[in-house]
XYZ file of C-alpha atoms in Angstrom:
552
model
C -1.158 -18.153 5.769
C -0.174 -14.842 7.280
C 2.438 -14.405 4.545
C -0.129 -15.109 1.821
C -2.584 -12.721 3.473
C -0.001 -9.948 3.675
C 0.974 -10.588 0.051
C -2.534 -10.287 -1.378
C -3.398 -7.266 0.786
C -0.188 -5.566 -0.292
C -0.937 -6.203 -3.953
C -4.495 -4.923 -3.620
C -3.826 -1.746 -1.654
C -0.569 -0.792 -3.357
C -2.171 -1.088 -6.799
C -5.643 0.138 -5.859
C -7.089 2.666 -8.272
C -9.296 5.481 -7.022
C -11.601 6.261 -9.908
C -12.629 9.528 -8.271
C -9.037 10.743 -8.023
C -8.405 13.942 -9.922
C -4.876 15.414 -10.111
C -6.314 18.893 -10.606
C -9.756 19.463 -9.031
C -10.205 22.517 -11.254
C -10.513 20.159 -14.213
C -12.992 17.839 -12.478
C -16.221 19.761 -11.993
C -18.173 16.543 -11.478
C -17.188 13.699 -9.169
C -18.470 11.060 -11.570
C -16.723 12.589 -14.561
C -13.941 10.004 -14.615
C -16.159 6.928 -14.519
C -18.435 4.919 -12.257
C -17.302 4.007 -8.785
C -18.665 1.443 -6.368
C -17.809 1.499 -2.675
C -18.358 -2.265 -2.423
C -15.538 -3.056 -4.850
C -11.818 -2.552 -5.153
C -10.338 -1.531 -8.484
C -6.827 -2.944 -8.716
C -4.302 -2.188 -11.442
C -3.215 -5.837 -11.653
C -4.305 -8.413 -14.199
C -7.118 -10.747 -13.183
C -5.024 -13.856 -13.750
C -2.126 -12.654 -11.616
C -4.347 -11.593 -8.736
C -6.287 -14.860 -8.869
C -3.030 -16.830 -8.865
C -1.754 -15.076 -5.741
C -5.075 -15.512 -3.955
C -5.163 -19.237 -4.742
C -1.771 -19.950 -3.158
C -3.252 -20.215 0.326
C -6.002 -22.587 -0.784
C -3.479 -24.683 -2.690
C -1.438 -25.565 0.389
C -4.122 -25.333 3.069
C -4.946 -29.053 2.890
C -1.249 -29.894 3.117
C -0.898 -27.678 6.171
C -3.616 -29.672 7.938
C -1.023 -32.419 8.408
C 1.293 -29.858 10.015
C -1.434 -28.826 12.436
C -2.051 -32.439 13.406
C 1.679 -32.943 13.912
C 1.633 -30.077 16.402
C -1.354 -31.552 18.159
C 0.514 -34.867 18.384
C 2.506 -33.410 21.291
C -0.724 -32.749 23.173
C -1.916 -36.314 22.513
C 1.441 -37.655 23.678
C 1.187 -35.705 26.940
C -2.384 -36.905 27.538
C -1.462 -40.543 26.944
C 1.627 -40.270 29.145
C -0.401 -38.815 31.993
C -3.169 -41.419 31.644
C -0.653 -44.259 31.524
C 1.085 -43.125 34.722
C -2.015 -42.481 36.800
C -3.890 -45.613 37.747
C -7.276 -43.934 37.851
C -6.769 -42.629 34.311
C -5.911 -45.874 32.581
C -9.528 -46.526 31.768
C -9.441 -43.479 29.485
C -6.705 -44.923 27.286
C -7.784 -45.827 23.746
C -8.407 -49.394 22.652
C -6.280 -50.907 19.860
C -8.899 -49.936 17.302
C -9.149 -46.369 18.539
C -5.370 -46.227 18.856
C -4.914 -47.183 15.211
C -7.588 -44.705 14.170
C -6.017 -42.042 16.386
C -2.669 -42.505 14.674
C -4.275 -42.316 11.251
C -6.039 -39.091 12.201
C -2.769 -37.655 13.504
C -1.406 -38.504 10.066
C -4.252 -36.372 8.590
C -6.049 -39.258 6.903
C -9.630 -38.372 6.026
C -10.951 -41.925 5.511
C -10.773 -42.990 9.193
C -12.392 -39.699 10.170
C -15.287 -40.407 7.854
C -15.547 -43.931 9.260
C -15.573 -42.772 12.867
C -18.074 -40.022 12.133
C -20.345 -42.556 10.446
C -20.112 -44.857 13.449
C -20.718 -41.976 15.810
C -23.826 -40.873 13.931
C -25.222 -44.399 13.787
C -24.439 -45.386 17.388
C -23.545 -42.283 19.354
C -23.784 -44.085 22.725
C -21.936 -47.245 21.814
C -19.788 -48.584 24.695
C -17.108 -51.221 24.987
C -16.247 -53.681 27.735
C -12.898 -52.882 29.316
C -10.942 -56.107 29.154
C -8.537 -55.231 31.935
C -10.572 -52.820 34.019
C -14.060 -54.222 33.890
C -15.687 -50.823 33.353
C -17.921 -49.472 30.659
C -16.492 -46.484 28.764
C -17.414 -44.530 25.676
C -15.105 -43.173 22.984
C -11.821 -42.189 24.658
C -11.491 -38.506 25.445
C -8.074 -38.252 23.812
C -9.590 -39.613 20.621
C -12.563 -37.248 20.745
C -10.337 -34.218 21.223
C -8.024 -35.302 18.417
C -10.980 -35.842 16.141
C -12.387 -32.416 17.016
C -9.066 -30.728 16.256
C -8.858 -32.576 12.949
C -12.403 -31.558 12.020
C -11.668 -27.947 12.967
C -8.501 -27.991 10.864
C -10.388 -29.391 7.884
C -13.142 -26.837 8.392
C -10.605 -23.983 8.404
C -9.031 -25.334 5.238
C -12.452 -25.755 3.640
C -13.300 -22.128 4.459
C -10.202 -21.067 2.551
C -11.241 -23.228 -0.402
C -14.741 -21.746 -0.434
C -13.499 -18.167 -0.078
C -10.948 -18.660 -2.848
C -13.559 -20.223 -5.141
C -15.958 -17.352 -4.482
C -13.202 -14.844 -5.254
C -12.470 -16.587 -8.558
C -16.164 -16.456 -9.468
C -16.803 -12.778 -8.719
C -13.470 -11.267 -9.764
C -13.696 -9.567 -13.135
C -11.778 -7.418 -15.593
C -13.229 -4.021 -16.408
C -12.262 -1.080 -18.574
C -12.057 2.233 -16.718
C -10.978 5.751 -17.511
C -8.332 7.204 -15.254
C -7.083 10.755 -14.884
C -3.307 11.041 -14.949
C -1.199 14.190 -14.467
C 0.856 15.454 -17.381
C 3.889 17.730 -17.550
C 2.848 21.258 -18.453
C 5.872 21.860 -20.669
C 4.725 19.114 -23.017
C 1.517 20.990 -23.830
C 1.962 24.519 -25.203
C -1.685 25.482 -24.977
C -1.486 28.931 -23.390
C -0.535 32.265 -24.905
C 1.856 34.919 -23.613
C 3.393 38.076 -25.003
C 6.187 37.428 -27.444
C 9.711 37.796 -26.041
C 10.628 40.613 -28.423
C 8.268 42.903 -26.529
C 10.703 42.783 -23.649
C 13.735 43.754 -25.767
C 14.885 47.273 -26.533
C 17.524 46.529 -29.166
C 15.289 47.643 -31.992
C 15.534 44.377 -33.904
C 12.080 43.197 -32.897
C 9.006 45.295 -32.405
C 9.433 48.843 -31.243
C 12.498 50.346 -29.622
C 10.446 53.061 -27.986
C 9.061 53.041 -24.477
C 7.611 49.741 -23.364
C 4.385 51.610 -22.717
C 3.899 51.563 -26.503
C 3.932 47.860 -27.308
C 1.985 48.090 -30.538
C 3.936 47.329 -33.702
C 1.594 49.668 -35.515
C 3.668 52.629 -34.340
C 6.820 51.093 -35.739
C 4.985 50.390 -38.968
C 4.205 54.094 -39.312
C 7.766 55.098 -38.526
C 9.427 52.751 -40.989
C 6.682 52.831 -43.614
C 7.046 49.110 -44.173
C 5.067 46.064 -43.260
C 6.505 43.638 -40.788
C 5.773 39.953 -41.132
C 3.697 40.075 -37.973
C 1.576 42.898 -39.321
C 1.130 41.120 -42.620
C -0.409 38.164 -40.863
C -3.142 40.410 -39.542
C -4.853 40.088 -42.886
C -5.556 36.391 -42.285
C -9.266 35.759 -42.580
C -10.525 35.020 -39.066
C -14.223 35.701 -39.332
C -15.130 32.267 -40.644
C -16.232 29.555 -38.265
C -13.217 27.995 -36.558
C -13.463 24.332 -35.630
C -12.705 23.660 -32.003
C -9.395 21.980 -31.354
C -9.388 18.564 -29.789
C -8.494 19.125 -26.153
C -9.081 16.413 -23.592
C -7.305 17.786 -20.608
C -6.489 21.489 -20.737
C -6.450 24.400 -18.393
C -4.781 27.236 -20.291
C -4.566 30.991 -20.550
C -4.792 33.383 -23.462
C -6.268 36.621 -24.697
C -9.560 37.579 -26.299
C -11.470 40.641 -27.389
C -15.145 41.509 -27.162
C -16.983 44.183 -29.080
C -20.427 45.623 -28.286
C -22.002 47.763 -30.994
C -25.342 49.358 -30.102
C -26.713 51.477 -32.915
C -27.345 55.204 -32.826
C -31.098 55.636 -32.634
C -32.879 58.614 -34.120
C -30.911 61.741 -34.915
C -27.176 61.882 -34.608
C -25.648 64.237 -32.069
C -23.016 65.955 -34.144
C -21.348 67.303 -31.020
C -20.423 63.783 -29.783
C -16.665 63.246 -29.943
C -14.510 60.158 -29.604
C -11.079 61.470 -28.747
C -8.013 59.297 -28.191
C -6.828 59.166 -24.604
C -3.089 59.668 -25.115
C -1.075 60.627 -22.062
C 2.416 59.964 -20.842
C 1.544 58.524 -17.454
C 1.183 54.758 -17.810
C 0.018 52.146 -20.274
C -3.491 51.890 -18.847
C -3.955 55.615 -19.342
C -2.495 55.567 -22.835
C -4.461 52.592 -24.105
C -7.878 52.447 -22.522
C -9.526 49.108 -21.962
C -12.320 49.096 -22.945
C -12.308 51.783 -25.610
C -15.095 53.203 -27.710
C -15.116 53.686 -31.426
C -17.627 54.557 -34.134
C -18.518 51.841 -36.583
C -20.353 52.102 -39.858
C -21.607 49.163 -41.872
C -23.828 49.436 -44.888
C -26.521 47.142 -46.187
C -25.291 45.947 -49.563
C -28.688 45.737 -51.172
C -31.239 47.909 -52.863
C -34.148 49.112 -50.839
C -36.494 47.049 -52.949
C -34.666 43.863 -51.966
C -34.827 44.464 -48.222
C -37.206 42.512 -46.058
C -39.815 44.066 -43.830
C -37.706 43.922 -40.606
C -35.086 46.122 -42.247
C -37.567 48.469 -43.904
C -39.401 49.051 -40.630
C -36.293 49.262 -38.437
C -35.522 52.525 -36.669
C -31.887 51.472 -36.292
C -31.083 52.041 -39.964
C -29.836 55.365 -41.284
C -30.986 56.027 -44.823
C -28.159 57.908 -46.489
C -28.597 59.109 -50.036
C -25.015 58.358 -50.978
C -24.372 55.080 -49.224
C -27.846 53.629 -48.973
C -29.081 52.102 -45.735
C -26.306 51.948 -43.108
C -25.914 51.163 -39.440
C -24.026 53.700 -37.341
C -22.803 51.825 -34.293
C -21.204 53.068 -31.085
C -18.790 50.218 -30.455
C -17.187 49.283 -27.175
C -14.253 46.832 -27.367
C -12.629 45.102 -24.401
C -9.506 42.936 -24.368
C -9.467 40.130 -21.786
C -7.006 37.790 -20.228
C -8.761 34.437 -20.420
C -8.332 31.323 -18.312
C -10.244 28.314 -19.559
C -10.618 24.608 -18.949
C -11.402 22.052 -21.634
C -12.637 18.609 -20.616
C -13.460 15.941 -23.151
C -13.447 18.447 -26.044
C -15.796 20.834 -24.255
C -15.071 24.063 -22.409
C -16.060 23.420 -18.813
C -15.097 26.793 -17.360
C -13.971 30.160 -18.630
C -12.951 33.156 -16.550
C -11.987 36.568 -17.859
C -10.258 39.617 -16.490
C -9.487 42.880 -18.238
C -6.063 43.058 -19.801
C -3.755 45.936 -19.010
C -3.410 48.876 -21.351
C -0.276 47.565 -23.029
C -2.051 44.432 -24.224
C -5.162 46.407 -25.155
C -3.000 48.768 -27.218
C -1.923 45.893 -29.415
C -5.506 45.786 -30.659
C -6.629 49.385 -30.399
C -3.627 50.794 -32.293
C -4.040 48.319 -35.123
C -7.748 49.093 -35.332
C -7.210 52.800 -36.082
C -8.667 53.724 -39.446
C -5.735 55.995 -40.112
C -3.334 53.042 -39.969
C -5.529 50.886 -42.219
C -4.408 47.851 -40.284
C -7.794 46.184 -40.356
C -9.330 47.440 -43.591
C -9.250 44.022 -45.206
C -10.804 42.451 -42.148
C -13.574 45.063 -41.951
C -14.437 44.689 -45.617
C -14.603 40.922 -45.256
C -16.871 41.301 -42.225
C -19.296 43.505 -44.146
C -19.381 41.044 -47.014
C -19.979 38.026 -44.779
C -22.736 39.502 -42.629
C -24.611 40.808 -45.671
C -24.751 37.330 -47.111
C -26.476 35.988 -44.007
C -28.652 38.876 -42.917
C -32.048 38.035 -41.430
C -33.040 40.768 -38.990
C -31.384 44.015 -37.900
C -30.616 42.654 -34.441
C -29.050 39.494 -35.866
C -27.115 41.638 -38.354
C -25.625 43.672 -35.508
C -24.794 40.551 -33.456
C -22.958 39.043 -36.423
C -21.022 42.279 -36.831
C -20.024 42.198 -33.149
C -18.842 38.606 -33.332
C -16.976 39.047 -36.604
C -15.209 42.229 -35.502
C -14.228 40.556 -32.238
C -12.528 37.834 -34.255
C -10.800 40.367 -36.483
C -9.530 42.301 -33.490
C -8.221 39.098 -31.933
C -5.750 38.729 -34.789
C -3.088 41.035 -33.255
C -3.307 39.014 -30.069
C -2.567 35.866 -32.039
C 0.279 37.449 -33.980
C 2.073 39.117 -31.086
C 1.802 36.246 -28.624
C 3.648 32.944 -28.476
C 2.615 29.537 -27.110
C 3.555 28.743 -23.519
C 2.850 25.871 -21.173
C -0.702 25.251 -20.091
C -1.530 26.021 -16.488
C -2.767 22.551 -15.620
C -2.801 19.405 -17.732
C -4.164 15.975 -17.045
C -4.780 13.063 -19.372
C -7.596 10.577 -19.630
C -6.333 7.023 -20.065
C -8.458 3.935 -20.589
C -7.081 0.736 -19.111
C -8.322 -2.743 -18.282
C -7.971 -3.416 -14.561
C -9.370 -5.875 -12.041
C -12.660 -5.315 -10.259
C -12.520 -7.140 -6.932
C -15.536 -7.195 -4.590
C -14.540 -6.274 -1.057
C -16.591 -9.129 0.383
C -14.614 -11.725 -1.578
C -11.277 -10.281 -0.491
C -12.101 -10.050 3.200
C -13.692 -13.502 3.270
C -10.412 -14.930 2.004
C -8.428 -12.841 4.486
C -10.662 -13.920 7.372
C -10.363 -17.581 6.359
C -6.576 -17.348 6.177
C -6.403 -15.648 9.559
C -8.703 -18.270 11.087
C -6.401 -21.009 9.860
C -3.350 -19.097 11.101
C -4.994 -18.539 14.497
C -5.712 -22.250 14.820
C -2.099 -23.014 13.970
C -0.915 -20.485 16.552
C -3.083 -22.013 19.280
C -1.870 -25.528 18.470
C 1.733 -24.309 18.420
C 1.331 -22.820 21.903
C -0.251 -26.035 23.196
C 2.552 -28.066 21.613
C 5.196 -25.899 23.275
C 3.518 -26.275 26.653
C 3.285 -30.055 26.215
C 6.818 -30.534 24.939
C 9.188 -32.617 27.068
C 11.729 -35.382 26.348
C 9.126 -38.058 27.074
C 6.342 -36.473 25.028
C 8.781 -36.019 22.164
C 9.537 -39.760 22.154
C 5.831 -40.580 22.317
C 5.000 -38.134 19.541
C 7.580 -39.764 17.278
C 5.929 -43.153 17.826
C 2.373 -41.863 17.231
C 2.740 -42.636 13.551
C 2.754 -45.499 11.116
C 6.541 -45.620 11.452
C 6.207 -46.046 15.211
C 3.834 -48.991 14.856
C 6.035 -50.640 12.213
C 9.131 -50.260 14.372
C 7.296 -51.656 17.409
C 6.241 -54.642 15.319
C 9.380 -55.452 13.352
C 12.190 -53.959 15.473
C 10.744 -54.168 18.994
C 14.032 -54.006 20.867
C 15.513 -51.217 18.813
C 12.252 -49.255 18.911
C 12.711 -48.878 22.669
C 15.813 -46.725 22.211
C 15.778 -42.954 22.414
C 15.682 -41.520 18.913
C 15.709 -38.136 17.227
C 13.121 -38.867 14.557
C 11.045 -41.734 13.234
C 13.725 -42.922 10.798
C 15.943 -43.844 13.752
C 13.296 -46.217 15.062
C 14.577 -48.843 12.647
C 17.787 -50.709 13.246
C 18.731 -50.689 9.591
C 19.319 -46.922 9.865
C 21.804 -47.428 12.741
C 24.649 -49.235 11.000
C 27.575 -47.131 12.277
C 29.900 -49.037 10.012
C 28.991 -52.397 11.515
C 27.148 -55.276 9.951
C 23.475 -55.097 10.849
C 21.040 -57.949 10.590
C 18.739 -57.434 7.675
C 15.066 -57.827 8.450
C 12.694 -58.556 5.638
C 8.940 -58.215 6.038
C 6.647 -60.556 4.233
C 3.097 -61.861 4.396
C 1.509 -65.297 4.384
C -1.882 -66.861 4.587
C -3.188 -68.120 7.886
C -5.291 -71.156 8.646
C -8.140 -68.839 9.606
C -8.298 -67.540 6.063
C -6.569 -64.266 6.779
C -3.083 -62.950 6.246
C -0.284 -62.236 8.709
C 3.027 -60.452 8.508
C 6.218 -62.499 8.711
C 9.648 -61.253 9.666
C 12.778 -62.775 8.141
C 16.108 -62.066 9.760
C 19.388 -63.075 8.104
C 23.117 -62.549 8.332
C 24.096 -62.612 4.690
C 27.627 -61.476 5.259
C 30.047 -62.439 8.055
C 33.728 -61.992 8.673
C 35.724 -64.853 6.993
C 37.310 -67.359 9.368
C 40.516 -69.096 8.234
C 39.662 -68.146 4.655
C 36.751 -70.550 4.654
C 33.372 -69.877 3.141
C 31.254 -67.190 4.729
C 28.790 -68.460 7.272
C 25.219 -67.605 6.387
C 22.587 -67.747 9.116
C 18.871 -67.366 8.474
C 16.023 -67.203 10.930
C 12.358 -66.752 10.289
C 9.855 -65.396 12.823
C 6.145 -65.576 12.580
C 4.349 -62.533 13.965
């Protein structure tokens, strides 16, 4: 039972699934994000059938082990009977023939005599018998009562295992859960980093000038030709981009943000927006954020404008261009770290990029380089189609220009491994109530404890004499005493040696046959037939055959 208990506990705790386990806590903002959890149940990554099979092993053999327990207790019974038989004042406590036969049957783990004795005990609990040789009244022999109690306790322990195992089979269930499993970062290229050619000075990629000037726009001016990277800047990015399907990401990248408040009232013609070009470091050369002047016109006649635009003080009515917005724009480039859980961004943190990264955007955005003319024109067209109010018009311009200015970041960066990656996996596992498991464990340990106690008592009672008595406290012992009385008196190793037919030693042994016959009283009695069917030939004459029949 201890082995079965250790086996099922090992299976449960080795394969136990913690539904609240998260490989990366940064990606688990909520404890219940991975699924429901119940402290009164174990979730085991083993099939229901396999776990139920292992748990039922102890209940399968528990009834068979009751016979082993009674065999151990047979040594105690043998010692008690030996002591009572030796001491004169104890002979009255010896069992009668009926109780002796019932005692042997109980030691053989037969349930029918136990039921019979319990029925008699319940009907006549104070029944007494006349001692034929001692002339004293005595109740059920103590040795019989103790043996019966041990047998009942053994059956009760086995029954507890049966009940616990049945309860476990009833409440155990298969359930589908979602688990969080770690993934290798290199398998998920979800972050962005600067392209490797920015770190090369051989002139074959990007610029071969100082690394403080990482913008390919400068090289474009010098060579008067478009590079493939610059060409891709004209990709339309202002349309709505569908979110990618991410279930498990924590990645890094770059982004740009543009704020464009309008110039209210009269324009200060003395306001200047000079470039901050120095030779000290990249942050001084390419400011982040940087300011620039934006102009976007309303592509509509004045008669077609709605009241919010006609009454707005943010519009500048120019005779040549019509109504326009003059905007003082402020653009910032960020390093972004974000987490995506179940297709939704759960966290996003930003920090300002250094000047080298910011220069990738600011240099391309110069009007003199015309790097973003197509993007600006597309922005103006798109926001005019969906204009509602001046404030909404400006917000759409901010968002669209931020997307346009993100294009250089996309072009001049390459995918790299995500910072943290974990995967959601749905699997069918076993839901095992803790009560069912520990009831089975307690029942197994109770049975094992009873076996341990009986083993200790058997060891203390063991002696050569008690061993011989214990061998004869069985059906084999009674049969040998009845049919081989002389041979049954010999010292034997086990019950098979109680019979003479198992002691041939190469010599001819008399064969004893057991039969039955009717009696004049209407009953039946056993008969013993002894015969010498084979004898050594004498003077080559016929073999002498002797037969003898005994009535028992």
